Amino acid sequence: MGIIPVLPVNVEMMVIVIAVVYTAVSILAQRKLSNPKRMREIQYKAKMMQKEMNEMLKNKAPQEQLMAKQKEFMPLMGEQLKSSMKPMMVILPLLLVVYYVLMPVLPLGAGNLNSSKELFFIVVFALGIVSAIVIMVYDRAKTKKEIAAQKAAEQATQ
């Protein structure tokens, strides 16, 4: 018996391999279809703009100034949303193919289709969390380096 008592071990291994491949393709699609560097730039600009808008609110700035700042802010958020939707155009159809086409044709023997789907989602979920944390740490480190390089370049020009 395997991890899930109703599935043969060979089926469990196939499901785990399929889940690992799906997760790898998902991560690759996210990294290639959305420009991570541009996303970091947008997030940094948005963070700075939010700080400015909060200061403007504290200082009771005129509504016209706040509206002008929001008009600058909204295109950035729109670009970020579009960029985050691009990978979904690959990931979601791939999930549907795996779930409705590939999983039902697995040689389950005495196994249960629902058990194999559950195992698939458990593995994808676990790998997704781990990979998201690793990517987040990597992106934060890269962002800090980019900000330090920008500040050094600004100081060199002054």
PDB file of N, CA and C in Angstrom, residues 18-54:
ATOM      1  N   ILE A  18       3.083  13.749 -12.014  1.00  0.00           N
ATOM      2  CA  ILE A  18       2.215  14.674 -12.760  1.00  0.00           C
ATOM      3  C   ILE A  18       2.076  15.988 -11.992  1.00  0.00           C
ATOM      4  N   ALA A  19       1.893  15.920 -10.680  1.00  0.00           N
ATOM      5  CA  ALA A  19       1.746  17.126  -9.858  1.00  0.00           C
ATOM      6  C   ALA A  19       3.023  17.954  -9.865  1.00  0.00           C
ATOM      7  N   VAL A  20       4.174  17.297  -9.789  1.00  0.00           N
ATOM      8  CA  VAL A  20       5.454  18.018  -9.811  1.00  0.00           C
ATOM      9  C   VAL A  20       5.647  18.699 -11.161  1.00  0.00           C
ATOM     10  N   VAL A  21       5.347  17.987 -12.243  1.00  0.00           N
ATOM     11  CA  VAL A  21       5.481  18.575 -13.587  1.00  0.00           C
ATOM     12  C   VAL A  21       4.517  19.747 -13.746  1.00  0.00           C
ATOM     13  N   TYR A  22       3.274  19.576 -13.300  1.00  0.00           N
ATOM     14  CA  TYR A  22       2.295  20.659 -13.391  1.00  0.00           C
ATOM     15  C   TYR A  22       2.774  21.885 -12.613  1.00  0.00           C
ATOM     16  N   THR A  23       3.271  21.684 -11.411  1.00  0.00           N
ATOM     17  CA  THR A  23       3.759  22.799 -10.595  1.00  0.00           C
ATOM     18  C   THR A  23       4.943  23.484 -11.264  1.00  0.00           C
ATOM     19  N   ALA A  24       5.859  22.700 -11.817  1.00  0.00           N
ATOM     20  CA  ALA A  24       7.025  23.281 -12.499  1.00  0.00           C
ATOM     21  C   ALA A  24       6.597  24.097 -13.713  1.00  0.00           C
ATOM     22  N   VAL A  25       5.661  23.574 -14.496  1.00  0.00           N
ATOM     23  CA  VAL A  25       5.169  24.312 -15.668  1.00  0.00           C
ATOM     24  C   VAL A  25       4.449  25.583 -15.225  1.00  0.00           C
ATOM     25  N   SER A  26       3.699  25.507 -14.136  1.00  0.00           N
ATOM     26  CA  SER A  26       2.998  26.692 -13.620  1.00  0.00           C
ATOM     27  C   SER A  26       3.978  27.780 -13.209  1.00  0.00           C
ATOM     28  N   ILE A  27       5.016  27.390 -12.490  1.00  0.00           N
ATOM     29  CA  ILE A  27       6.025  28.360 -12.048  1.00  0.00           C
ATOM     30  C   ILE A  27       6.738  28.954 -13.255  1.00  0.00           C
ATOM     31  N   LEU A  28       7.101  28.101 -14.198  1.00  0.00           N
ATOM     32  CA  LEU A  28       7.773  28.570 -15.409  1.00  0.00           C
ATOM     33  C   LEU A  28       6.889  29.551 -16.174  1.00  0.00           C
ATOM     34  N   ALA A  29       5.607  29.236 -16.305  1.00  0.00           N
ATOM     35  CA  ALA A  29       4.679  30.132 -17.003  1.00  0.00           C
ATOM     36  C   ALA A  29       4.577  31.470 -16.283  1.00  0.00           C
ATOM     37  N   GLN A  30       4.501  31.438 -14.961  1.00  0.00           N
ATOM     38  CA  GLN A  30       4.414  32.680 -14.197  1.00  0.00           C
ATOM     39  C   GLN A  30       5.658  33.531 -14.377  1.00  0.00           C
ATOM     40  N   ARG A  31       6.816  32.905 -14.381  1.00  0.00           N
ATOM     41  CA  ARG A  31       8.073  33.657 -14.479  1.00  0.00           C
ATOM     42  C   ARG A  31       8.324  34.166 -15.894  1.00  0.00           C
ATOM     43  N   LYS A  32       7.901  33.415 -16.907  1.00  0.00           N
ATOM     44  CA  LYS A  32       8.185  33.800 -18.291  1.00  0.00           C
ATOM     45  C   LYS A  32       7.124  34.722 -18.882  1.00  0.00           C
ATOM     46  N   LEU A  33       5.864  34.531 -18.516  1.00  0.00           N
ATOM     47  CA  LEU A  33       4.798  35.330 -19.110  1.00  0.00           C
ATOM     48  C   LEU A  33       4.587  36.664 -18.411  1.00  0.00           C
ATOM     49  N   SER A  34       4.995  36.755 -17.168  1.00  0.00           N
ATOM     50  CA  SER A  34       4.946  38.055 -16.496  1.00  0.00           C
ATOM     51  C   SER A  34       6.388  38.439 -16.197  1.00  0.00           C
ATOM     52  N   ASN A  35       6.707  39.674 -16.438  1.00  0.00           N
ATOM     53  CA  ASN A  35       8.067  40.156 -16.249  1.00  0.00           C
ATOM     54  C   ASN A  35       8.295  40.436 -14.760  1.00  0.00           C
ATOM     55  N   PRO A  36       9.008  39.554 -14.060  1.00  0.00           N
ATOM     56  CA  PRO A  36       9.184  39.746 -12.613  1.00  0.00           C
ATOM     57  C   PRO A  36       9.855  41.071 -12.257  1.00  0.00           C
ATOM     58  N   LYS A  37      10.810  41.499 -13.070  1.00  0.00           N
ATOM     59  CA  LYS A  37      11.490  42.764 -12.777  1.00  0.00           C
ATOM     60  C   LYS A  37      10.507  43.925 -12.880  1.00  0.00           C
ATOM     61  N   ARG A  38       9.685  43.919 -13.932  1.00  0.00           N
ATOM     62  CA  ARG A  38       8.693  44.983 -14.101  1.00  0.00           C
ATOM     63  C   ARG A  38       7.672  44.941 -12.960  1.00  0.00           C
ATOM     64  N   MET A  39       7.299  43.745 -12.544  1.00  0.00           N
ATOM     65  CA  MET A  39       6.345  43.622 -11.439  1.00  0.00           C
ATOM     66  C   MET A  39       6.932  44.210 -10.154  1.00  0.00           C
ATOM     67  N   ARG A  40       8.212  43.957  -9.911  1.00  0.00           N
ATOM     68  CA  ARG A  40       8.856  44.529  -8.720  1.00  0.00           C
ATOM     69  C   ARG A  40       8.889  46.048  -8.815  1.00  0.00           C
ATOM     70  N   GLU A  41       9.168  46.571 -10.023  1.00  0.00           N
ATOM     71  CA  GLU A  41       9.181  48.026 -10.206  1.00  0.00           C
ATOM     72  C   GLU A  41       7.807  48.613  -9.922  1.00  0.00           C
ATOM     73  N   ILE A  42       6.775  47.970 -10.453  1.00  0.00           N
ATOM     74  CA  ILE A  42       5.410  48.453 -10.244  1.00  0.00           C
ATOM     75  C   ILE A  42       5.064  48.416  -8.760  1.00  0.00           C
ATOM     76  N   GLN A  43       5.402  47.327  -8.084  1.00  0.00           N
ATOM     77  CA  GLN A  43       5.102  47.213  -6.661  1.00  0.00           C
ATOM     78  C   GLN A  43       5.832  48.285  -5.855  1.00  0.00           C
ATOM     79  N   TYR A  44       7.075  48.555  -6.213  1.00  0.00           N
ATOM     80  CA  TYR A  44       7.843  49.583  -5.508  1.00  0.00           C
ATOM     81  C   TYR A  44       7.214  50.963  -5.737  1.00  0.00           C
ATOM     82  N   LYS A  45       6.886  51.265  -7.013  1.00  0.00           N
ATOM     83  CA  LYS A  45       6.255  52.554  -7.316  1.00  0.00           C
ATOM     84  C   LYS A  45       4.913  52.686  -6.609  1.00  0.00           C
ATOM     85  N   ALA A  46       4.127  51.622  -6.617  1.00  0.00           N
ATOM     86  CA  ALA A  46       2.818  51.658  -5.965  1.00  0.00           C
ATOM     87  C   ALA A  46       2.971  51.896  -4.467  1.00  0.00           C
ATOM     88  N   LYS A  47       3.952  51.259  -3.873  1.00  0.00           N
ATOM     89  CA  LYS A  47       4.200  51.434  -2.438  1.00  0.00           C
ATOM     90  C   LYS A  47       4.565  52.889  -2.135  1.00  0.00           C
ATOM     91  N   MET A  48       5.430  53.466  -2.962  1.00  0.00           N
ATOM     92  CA  MET A  48       5.832  54.862  -2.766  1.00  0.00           C
ATOM     93  C   MET A  48       4.641  55.803  -2.968  1.00  0.00           C
ATOM     94  N   MET A  49       3.833  55.525  -3.984  1.00  0.00           N
ATOM     95  CA  MET A  49       2.663  56.374  -4.242  1.00  0.00           C
ATOM     96  C   MET A  49       1.660  56.280  -3.093  1.00  0.00           C
ATOM     97  N   GLN A  50       1.483  55.088  -2.549  1.00  0.00           N
ATOM     98  CA  GLN A  50       0.574  54.937  -1.417  1.00  0.00           C
ATOM     99  C   GLN A  50       1.073  55.725  -0.213  1.00  0.00           C
ATOM    100  N   LYS A  51       2.372  55.699   0.024  1.00  0.00           N
ATOM    101  CA  LYS A  51       2.933  56.491   1.125  1.00  0.00           C
ATOM    102  C   LYS A  51       2.674  57.974   0.896  1.00  0.00           C
ATOM    103  N   GLU A  52       2.897  58.422  -0.352  1.00  0.00           N
ATOM    104  CA  GLU A  52       2.656  59.835  -0.673  1.00  0.00           C
ATOM    105  C   GLU A  52       1.188  60.194  -0.469  1.00  0.00           C
ATOM    106  N   MET A  53       0.291  59.318  -0.920  1.00  0.00           N
ATOM    107  CA  MET A  53      -1.139  59.602  -0.765  1.00  0.00           C
ATOM    108  C   MET A  53      -1.537  59.614   0.708  1.00  0.00           C
ATOM    109  N   ASN A  54      -0.970  58.722   1.507  1.00  0.00           N
ATOM    110  CA  ASN A  54      -1.263  58.728   2.943  1.00  0.00           C
ATOM    111  C   ASN A  54      -0.777  60.020   3.594  1.00  0.00           C
TER     112      ASN A  54
END
